[in-house]
Amino acid sequence: MRLMIVTQDFPPETGGIQTYTLSHATHLVKWCSWVGVICPNKTGSSDLDPALNFPVFRLKSRNELLAFSLLTNLRPVLRDHPVDAVFHSQWQTAGASIRAREAGLVGKVFVAAHIRELLFNPYKHIPGLSRLFHKYRQWVLDHADHLYPVSDYTAGRLEELGVEPSRITVVINGTDPQKFYPEDASEIRKKLGIEHKKVLLTITRLVKRKGIDTVLEALQTVLNQVPDVHYLVVGEGADKMRLQQIVREQDLEEHVTFAGRVPYQEINRYYNAGDLFVMPSRTQEPDIEGFGIVFLEANACGLPVIGSDSGGIPSAIEDGVTGYIIPEGNPAELAGKILSLLSDPELAEKFGRQGR
Ligand code: GDD
């Protein structure tokens, strides 16, 4: 099969859909006779793209406006590079492919579903536009040949939107154990001044729903019993200043490090700088955790993980096998589970090994 993948979000930017699309394209090359990716142009693209094992067609467009750009730009790319199917990482961009299928330019149109992009309506305060937007979403969901949610939770939300189960196949997110693996991270630990600490780690875009503030709330309880604990937060995002403010207010400066965005080449070492991965996400409709690829990446590095029961996280963590699932928004429960793993290195090692 010849396959075109279309995505609003792609490296060099970081985030879940970026990781998802890059991994799918990289690995589908082995199963398809040809794979290409269409996505927005970004600073740094020209360094990244030549190193990939598939061609990337960059369109001059803002991420959220790619659907409009495709109305004129998809067909010329498909004429030069005919494909059997187009796979969309977000439903928003699928309209142009559905029209191209009607014109006989492509056989099938497939659509992934994570969660936030499925539920988020940028026009919710403008009634007319909001109705149009929902109408367009329904039309795409009704006309796509097949839908691929990343967790059982997301599949359930698709069904709530009227998609018949026969048109849905859950494809649980994965990660690449060749890219994420245990390695010595003593240099990073030294650089960050946390060589002799027990390190709690979160790697994510810094947005409210990720529950980093819940970890900060739990931290004092943990420190009371294990004073050499340090919390390392990797990633950038709109919530950073608020989180830093909480750290100052709670007098936690010497126990918390915000390392910022880390380049792709270094991300594995940062995972390995942690002893225990935590991300107790909260449900803030439409901002919900669709799955949590970061739990798999941490597990692949041999770390045990703790997440919440929010959204699709139960598809990412096997409770009591690869880590723990706690009720969302519950710092006391989180502190308890952190302490139980820090005080039982054998169990922590076992969860990490089973996770990998
Ligand atoms: N190199 C690097 N540097 N990578 C980063 C950084 C960084 O500073 N911050 C985050 N990432 C990468 C992680 O390694 C992971 O691969 C991805 O970005 C996850 O980003 P998140 O912020 O945690 O996820 P999301 O909310 O964008 O992703 C959504 O879609 C995913 C794919 O289906 C969510 O719904 C996730 O739950 C879902 O798994």
Coordinates of N, CA, C and O in Angstrom, one line a residue, residues 188-334:
I188 N 24.1 13.9 33.5 CA 23.0 14.8 33.5 C 22.6 15.1 35.0 O 22.4 16.2 35.4
R189 N 22.6 14.0 35.8 CA 22.3 14.2 37.2 C 23.4 15.2 37.9 O 23.0 16.0 38.7
K190 N 24.6 15.0 37.5 CA 25.7 15.9 38.0 C 25.4 17.3 37.5 O 25.5 18.2 38.4
K191 N 25.2 17.4 36.2 CA 24.9 18.8 35.7 C 23.8 19.5 36.4 O 23.8 20.7 36.7
L192 N 22.7 18.7 36.8 CA 21.6 19.3 37.5 C 21.8 19.4 39.0 O 20.9 19.9 39.7
G193 N 22.9 18.8 39.5 CA 23.1 18.9 40.9 C 22.3 17.9 41.7 O 21.9 18.2 42.9
I194 N 21.9 16.8 41.1 CA 21.0 15.9 41.8 C 21.5 14.4 41.9 O 20.8 13.5 41.9
E195 N 22.9 14.4 41.9 CA 23.6 13.0 41.8 C 23.1 12.1 42.9 O 22.9 10.9 42.7
H196 N 23.0 12.6 44.1 CA 22.7 11.7 45.2 C 21.2 11.7 45.7 O 20.9 11.4 46.8
K197 N 20.4 12.2 44.8 CA 19.0 12.3 45.1 C 18.1 11.1 44.6 O 18.5 10.5 43.7
K198 N 17.0 11.0 45.2 CA 15.9 10.1 44.6 C 15.1 11.0 43.8 O 14.5 12.0 44.3
V199 N 15.1 10.7 42.5 CA 14.5 11.7 41.5 C 13.1 11.3 41.0 O 13.0 10.2 40.4
L200 N 12.1 12.1 41.4 CA 10.8 12.0 40.7 C 10.9 12.8 39.4 O 11.4 13.9 39.4
L201 N 10.3 12.2 38.4 CA 10.4 12.8 37.1 C 9.1 13.0 36.4 O 8.3 12.1 36.4
T202 N 8.9 14.1 35.7 CA 7.8 14.3 34.8 C 8.4 14.9 33.5 O 9.1 15.9 33.5
I203 N 8.1 14.3 32.3 CA 8.4 14.9 31.1 C 7.1 15.1 30.3 O 6.4 14.1 30.0
T204 N 6.8 16.3 29.9 CA 5.6 16.6 29.2 C 5.6 18.0 28.8 O 6.4 18.9 29.3
R205 N 4.6 18.4 27.9 CA 4.4 19.8 27.7 C 3.7 20.3 29.0 O 3.0 19.6 29.6
L206 N 4.1 21.5 29.4 CA 3.6 22.0 30.7 C 2.2 22.7 30.4 O 2.2 23.9 30.1
V207 N 1.2 21.9 30.6 CA -0.2 22.4 30.5 C -0.9 21.9 31.8 O -0.5 20.9 32.4
K208 N -2.0 22.7 32.2 CA -2.6 22.5 33.5 C -3.0 21.0 33.7 O -2.8 20.5 34.8
R209 N -3.6 20.4 32.7 CA -4.2 19.1 33.0 C -3.2 18.0 33.4 O -3.6 16.9 33.8
K210 N -1.9 18.3 33.2 CA -0.9 17.2 33.5 C -0.7 16.9 35.0 O 0.0 16.0 35.3
G211 N -1.3 17.8 35.8 CA -1.3 17.5 37.3 C 0.1 17.7 37.9 O 0.3 17.1 39.0
I212 N 0.9 18.5 37.4 CA 2.2 18.7 38.0 C 2.0 19.4 39.4 O 2.7 19.2 40.3
D213 N 0.9 20.3 39.4 CA 0.6 20.9 40.7 C 0.2 19.9 41.8 O 0.5 20.1 43.0
T214 N -0.4 18.8 41.4 CA -0.7 17.7 42.3 C 0.6 17.1 42.9 O 0.6 16.8 44.1
V215 N 1.6 16.9 42.0 CA 2.9 16.4 42.5 C 3.5 17.4 43.5 O 4.0 17.0 44.6
L216 N 3.4 18.7 43.2 CA 4.0 19.7 44.1 C 3.3 19.6 45.5 O 3.9 19.8 46.5
E217 N 1.9 19.4 45.4 CA 1.2 19.3 46.7 C 1.6 18.1 47.5 O 1.6 18.1 48.7
A218 N 1.9 17.0 46.7 CA 2.3 15.7 47.5 C 3.7 15.8 48.0 O 4.1 15.0 48.9
L219 N 4.5 16.7 47.4 CA 6.0 16.7 47.6 C 6.4 16.9 49.1 O 7.3 16.2 49.6
Q220 N 5.7 17.8 49.8 CA 6.0 18.0 51.2 C 5.9 16.8 52.0 O 6.7 16.5 52.8
T221 N 4.8 16.1 51.8 CA 4.6 14.8 52.6 C 5.7 13.8 52.3 O 6.2 13.1 53.2
V222 N 6.1 13.7 51.0 CA 7.2 12.8 50.6 C 8.5 13.2 51.3 O 9.2 12.4 51.9
L223 N 8.8 14.6 51.2 CA 10.0 15.1 51.8 C 10.1 14.8 53.3 O 11.2 14.6 53.9
N224 N 8.9 14.9 54.0 CA 8.9 14.7 55.4 C 9.5 13.3 55.8 O 10.1 13.1 56.8
Q225 N 9.3 12.3 54.9 CA 9.8 11.0 55.2 C 11.1 10.6 54.4 O 11.8 9.8 54.9
V226 N 11.3 11.2 53.2 CA 12.5 10.9 52.5 C 13.1 12.3 52.1 O 12.8 12.8 51.0
P227 N 13.9 12.9 52.9 CA 14.4 14.2 52.7 C 15.3 14.4 51.4 O 15.4 15.5 50.9
D228 N 15.8 13.3 50.9 CA 16.7 13.5 49.7 C 16.0 13.3 48.4 O 16.6 12.9 47.4
V229 N 14.7 13.6 48.4 CA 13.9 13.5 47.1 C 14.0 14.8 46.3 O 14.0 15.9 46.9
H230 N 14.1 14.7 45.0 CA 14.1 15.8 44.1 C 13.1 15.6 43.0 O 13.0 14.5 42.5
Y231 N 12.4 16.7 42.6 CA 11.4 16.6 41.6 C 12.0 17.3 40.3 O 12.2 18.5 40.3
L232 N 12.2 16.5 39.2 CA 12.7 17.1 38.0 C 11.6 17.1 36.9 O 10.9 16.1 36.6
V233 N 11.3 18.3 36.4 CA 10.3 18.5 35.4 C 10.9 18.9 34.1 O 11.6 20.0 34.0
V234 N 10.7 18.2 33.1 CA 11.2 18.5 31.7 C 10.1 18.8 30.8 O 9.1 18.1 30.8
G235 N 10.3 19.9 30.0 CA 9.3 20.3 29.1 C 9.0 21.8 29.2 O 9.4 22.4 30.2
E236 N 8.3 22.3 28.2 CA 7.9 23.8 28.3 C 6.4 23.9 28.1 O 5.8 22.9 27.6
G237 N 5.9 25.0 28.4 CA 4.5 25.2 28.2 C 3.9 26.4 28.9 O 4.5 27.0 29.8
A238 N 2.6 26.7 28.6 CA 1.9 27.9 29.1 C 1.8 27.8 30.6 O 1.6 28.9 31.3
D239 N 1.8 26.7 31.3 CA 1.6 26.6 32.7 C 2.9 26.8 33.6 O 2.8 26.8 34.8
K240 N 4.0 27.0 32.9 CA 5.3 27.0 33.6 C 5.3 28.1 34.7 O 5.7 27.8 35.8
M241 N 4.9 29.3 34.4 CA 5.1 30.4 35.4 C 4.2 30.1 36.6 O 4.6 30.4 37.7
R242 N 3.0 29.6 36.4 CA 2.1 29.3 37.5 C 2.8 28.2 38.4 O 2.8 28.3 39.6
L243 N 3.4 27.2 37.8 CA 4.0 26.2 38.5 C 5.2 26.7 39.3 O 5.4 26.3 40.5
Q244 N 6.0 27.5 38.7 CA 7.1 28.1 39.4 C 6.7 28.9 40.6 O 7.4 28.9 41.6
Q245 N 5.6 29.6 40.4 CA 5.0 30.4 41.5 C 4.7 29.5 42.7 O 5.0 29.8 43.8
I246 N 4.0 28.4 42.4 CA 3.6 27.5 43.5 C 4.9 27.0 44.2 O 4.9 26.9 45.4
V247 N 6.0 26.7 43.4 CA 7.2 26.2 44.0 C 7.8 27.3 45.0 O 8.2 26.9 46.1
R248 N 7.7 28.5 44.5 CA 8.2 29.6 45.4 C 7.3 29.7 46.7 O 7.8 29.8 47.8
E249 N 6.0 29.7 46.5 CA 5.1 29.9 47.6 C 5.2 28.8 48.6 O 5.1 29.0 49.8
Q250 N 5.5 27.6 48.1 CA 5.6 26.4 49.0 C 7.1 26.2 49.5 O 7.3 25.2 50.2
D251 N 8.0 27.1 49.2 CA 9.4 27.0 49.6 C 10.0 25.7 49.2 O 10.7 25.1 49.9
L252 N 9.7 25.4 47.9 CA 10.2 24.1 47.4 C 11.4 24.2 46.5 O 11.8 23.3 45.8
E253 N 11.9 25.5 46.4 CA 12.9 25.8 45.3 C 14.1 24.8 45.3 O 14.5 24.3 44.2
E254 N 14.6 24.4 46.5 CA 15.8 23.5 46.4 C 15.4 22.1 46.1 O 16.3 21.2 46.0
H255 N 14.1 21.8 46.0 CA 13.7 20.4 45.8 C 13.1 20.2 44.4 O 12.7 19.1 44.1
V256 N 13.0 21.2 43.6 CA 12.3 21.1 42.3 C 13.2 21.8 41.2 O 13.7 22.9 41.4
T257 N 13.4 21.1 40.1 CA 14.1 21.7 39.0 C 13.2 21.7 37.7 O 12.7 20.6 37.4
F258 N 13.1 22.8 37.1 CA 12.4 22.9 35.8 C 13.6 22.9 34.7 O 14.3 23.9 34.6
A259 N 13.7 21.8 34.0 CA 14.9 21.7 33.1 C 14.5 22.3 31.7 O 15.4 22.5 30.9
G260 N 13.3 22.7 31.5 CA 12.9 23.3 30.2 C 12.8 22.2 29.1 O 12.8 21.0 29.4
R261 N 12.7 22.7 27.8 CA 12.6 21.8 26.7 C 14.0 21.2 26.4 O 15.0 21.8 26.4
V262 N 14.0 19.8 26.2 CA 15.2 19.1 26.0 C 15.2 18.6 24.6 O 14.2 18.1 24.1
P263 N 16.4 18.8 23.8 CA 16.4 18.3 22.4 C 16.1 16.8 22.3 O 16.4 16.1 23.3
Y264 N 15.6 16.4 21.2 CA 15.3 15.0 21.0 C 16.4 14.0 21.3 O 16.3 13.0 21.8
Q265 N 17.7 14.5 20.9 CA 18.8 13.6 21.1 C 19.1 13.3 22.5 O 19.8 12.4 22.9
E266 N 18.6 14.2 23.4 CA 19.0 14.0 24.9 C 17.8 13.5 25.7 O 18.0 13.2 26.9
I267 N 16.7 13.3 25.1 CA 15.5 13.0 25.9 C 15.7 11.6 26.6 O 15.3 11.5 27.8
N268 N 16.3 10.7 26.0 CA 16.5 9.4 26.7 C 17.3 9.5 27.9 O 17.0 8.9 29.0
R269 N 18.3 10.3 27.9 CA 19.2 10.5 29.1 C 18.4 11.1 30.2 O 18.6 10.8 31.4
Y270 N 17.5 12.1 29.8 CA 16.7 12.7 30.9 C 15.8 11.7 31.5 O 15.5 11.8 32.7
Y271 N 15.2 10.8 30.7 CA 14.3 9.8 31.4 C 15.1 9.0 32.3 O 14.7 8.7 33.4
N272 N 16.4 8.7 32.0 CA 17.2 7.8 32.8 C 17.7 8.6 34.0 O 18.2 7.9 35.0
A273 N 17.6 9.9 34.0 CA 18.0 10.7 35.2 C 16.9 10.5 36.3 O 17.2 10.9 37.5
G274 N 15.8 9.9 36.0 CA 14.7 9.8 37.0 C 14.7 8.4 37.7 O 15.3 7.4 37.1
D275 N 14.2 8.3 38.9 CA 14.0 7.0 39.6 C 12.6 6.5 39.4 O 12.3 5.3 39.5
L276 N 11.7 7.5 39.3 CA 10.3 7.2 39.3 C 9.5 8.2 38.5 O 9.7 9.4 38.7
F277 N 8.7 7.8 37.5 CA 8.0 8.8 36.6 C 6.6 9.0 37.2 O 5.9 8.0 37.5
V278 N 6.2 10.3 37.3 CA 4.9 10.6 37.8 C 4.2 11.6 36.9 O 4.8 12.5 36.4
M279 N 2.9 11.3 36.6 CA 2.1 12.3 35.9 C 0.6 12.1 36.2 O -0.1 11.4 35.5
P280 N 0.1 12.7 37.3 CA -1.3 12.5 37.7 C -2.2 13.4 37.0 O -2.8 14.3 37.7
S281 N -2.4 13.2 35.7 CA -3.3 14.2 34.9 C -4.7 14.3 35.5 O -5.2 13.4 36.1
R282 N -5.3 15.5 35.2 CA -6.7 15.7 35.7 C -7.6 15.9 34.4 O -7.1 16.4 33.4
T283 N -8.8 15.5 34.6 CA -9.8 15.7 33.5 C -10.3 17.1 33.5 O -11.0 17.5 34.5
Q284 N -10.0 17.9 32.4 CA -10.5 19.2 32.3 C -11.2 19.4 31.0 O -10.6 20.1 30.1
E285 N -12.3 18.7 30.8 CA -13.0 18.7 29.5 C -12.9 20.1 28.8 O -13.2 21.1 29.4
P286 N -12.4 20.1 27.5 CA -12.1 19.1 26.6 C -10.6 18.6 26.7 O -10.1 17.9 25.9
D287 N -9.9 19.2 27.7 CA -8.5 18.9 27.9 C -8.3 17.6 28.7 O -8.4 17.7 30.0
I288 N -8.1 16.5 28.1 CA -8.1 15.2 28.8 C -6.9 14.4 28.2 O -6.4 14.6 27.1
E289 N -6.3 13.6 29.1 CA -5.2 12.7 28.6 C -5.8 11.6 27.7 O -6.6 10.8 28.2
G290 N -5.4 11.6 26.5 CA -5.9 10.5 25.6 C -5.3 9.2 25.8 O -5.9 8.1 25.7
F291 N -4.0 9.2 26.3 CA -3.3 8.0 26.5 C -2.2 8.2 27.5 O -2.3 7.8 28.7
G292 N -1.1 8.9 27.1 CA 0.1 9.1 27.9 C 1.3 8.3 27.4 O 1.8 7.5 28.1
I293 N 1.8 8.7 26.2 CA 2.9 8.0 25.6 C 4.1 8.0 26.6 O 4.9 7.1 26.6
V294 N 4.2 9.1 27.4 CA 5.3 9.3 28.3 C 5.5 8.2 29.3 O 6.6 7.9 29.7
F295 N 4.3 7.6 29.7 CA 4.5 6.4 30.6 C 5.2 5.3 29.9 O 6.0 4.6 30.6
L296 N 4.9 5.1 28.7 CA 5.6 4.0 27.9 C 7.1 4.3 27.7 O 8.0 3.4 27.9
E297 N 7.4 5.6 27.4 CA 8.8 6.0 27.2 C 9.6 5.8 28.5 O 10.7 5.2 28.5
A298 N 8.9 6.1 29.7 CA 9.6 6.0 31.0 C 9.8 4.5 31.3 O 10.9 4.0 31.7
N299 N 8.7 3.7 31.1 CA 8.8 2.3 31.3 C 9.9 1.6 30.4 O 10.7 0.8 30.9
A300 N 10.0 2.1 29.2 CA 11.0 1.5 28.3 C 12.4 1.8 28.8 O 13.4 1.1 28.5
C301 N 12.6 2.9 29.6 CA 13.9 3.2 30.2 C 14.0 2.5 31.5 O 15.0 2.7 32.3
G302 N 13.1 1.7 31.9 CA 13.2 0.9 33.1 C 12.7 1.6 34.3 O 12.9 1.1 35.5
L303 N 11.9 2.7 34.2 CA 11.4 3.4 35.3 C 9.9 2.9 35.7 O 9.2 2.6 34.8
P304 N 9.6 2.7 37.0 CA 8.2 2.5 37.3 C 7.5 3.8 37.1 O 8.1 4.9 37.1
V305 N 6.2 3.7 36.9 CA 5.4 5.0 36.6 C 4.2 5.1 37.6 O 3.6 4.0 38.0
I306 N 3.8 6.3 37.8 CA 2.5 6.5 38.5 C 1.7 7.5 37.7 O 2.2 8.6 37.4
G307 N 0.5 7.2 37.4 CA -0.4 8.1 36.7 C -1.8 8.1 37.4 O -2.0 7.3 38.3
S308 N -2.7 8.9 36.9 CA -4.0 8.9 37.5 C -5.0 8.1 36.6 O -4.6 7.6 35.5
D309 N -6.2 8.0 37.1 CA -7.2 7.2 36.4 C -8.0 8.1 35.3 O -9.1 7.8 34.9
S310 N -7.3 9.2 35.0 CA -8.0 10.2 34.0 C -7.9 9.7 32.6 O -6.8 9.2 32.1
G311 N -9.0 9.9 31.8 CA -8.9 9.7 30.4 C -8.4 8.3 30.0 O -8.8 7.3 30.5
G312 N -7.4 8.3 29.1 CA -6.9 7.0 28.5 C -5.7 6.4 29.3 O -5.2 5.4 28.9
I313 N -5.4 7.0 30.4 CA -4.2 6.5 31.1 C -4.3 5.1 31.5 O -3.3 4.3 31.4
P314 N -5.5 4.6 31.9 CA -5.6 3.1 32.2 C -5.2 2.2 31.1 O -4.9 1.0 31.3
S315 N -5.1 2.8 29.8 CA -4.7 1.9 28.7 C -3.1 2.0 28.6 O -2.5 1.2 27.9
A316 N -2.5 2.9 29.4 CA -1.0 3.1 29.3 C -0.3 2.4 30.5 O 0.9 2.1 30.4
I317 N -1.0 2.3 31.6 CA -0.3 1.7 32.8 C -1.1 0.5 33.2 O -2.3 0.5 33.3
E318 N -0.3 -0.6 33.5 CA -0.9 -1.8 34.1 C -0.8 -1.7 35.6 O 0.3 -1.8 36.1
D319 N -1.9 -1.4 36.2 CA -1.8 -1.1 37.7 C -1.2 -2.3 38.4 O -1.7 -3.4 38.3
G320 N -0.2 -2.0 39.2 CA 0.4 -3.1 40.0 C 1.4 -4.0 39.2 O 1.9 -5.0 39.7
V321 N 1.6 -3.6 37.9 CA 2.5 -4.4 37.1 C 3.6 -3.5 36.5 O 4.8 -3.8 36.6
T322 N 3.2 -2.4 35.9 CA 4.2 -1.5 35.3 C 4.3 -0.2 36.2 O 5.1 0.7 35.9
G323 N 3.4 -0.1 37.2 CA 3.3 1.1 38.0 C 2.0 1.1 38.8 O 1.4 0.1 38.9
Y324 N 1.6 2.3 39.2 CA 0.3 2.5 39.9 C -0.6 3.5 39.2 O -0.1 4.5 38.7
I325 N -1.9 3.2 39.3 CA -2.9 4.2 38.9 C -3.6 4.7 40.1 O -4.1 3.9 40.9
I326 N -3.6 6.0 40.3 CA -4.2 6.6 41.5 C -5.5 7.4 41.1 O -5.5 7.8 39.9
P327 N -6.4 7.7 42.0 CA -7.5 8.5 41.6 C -7.0 9.9 41.3 O -6.1 10.4 41.9
E328 N -7.6 10.6 40.3 CA -7.1 11.9 39.9 C -7.3 12.9 41.0 O -8.3 12.8 41.8
G329 N -6.5 14.0 41.0 CA -6.6 15.1 42.0 C -6.5 14.6 43.4 O -7.2 15.2 44.3
N330 N -5.6 13.7 43.7 CA -5.5 13.1 45.1 C -4.1 13.1 45.5 O -3.4 12.1 45.4
P331 N -3.5 14.2 46.0 CA -2.1 14.3 46.4 C -1.8 13.3 47.5 O -0.6 12.8 47.6
A332 N -2.7 13.1 48.4 CA -2.4 12.2 49.6 C -2.1 10.8 49.1 O -1.1 10.1 49.4
E333 N -3.0 10.3 48.1 CA -2.8 9.0 47.5 C -1.5 8.9 46.7 O -0.8 7.9 46.8
L334 N -1.2 10.0 46.0 CA 0.0 10.1 45.2 C 1.2 10.0 46.1 O 2.1 9.2 45.8

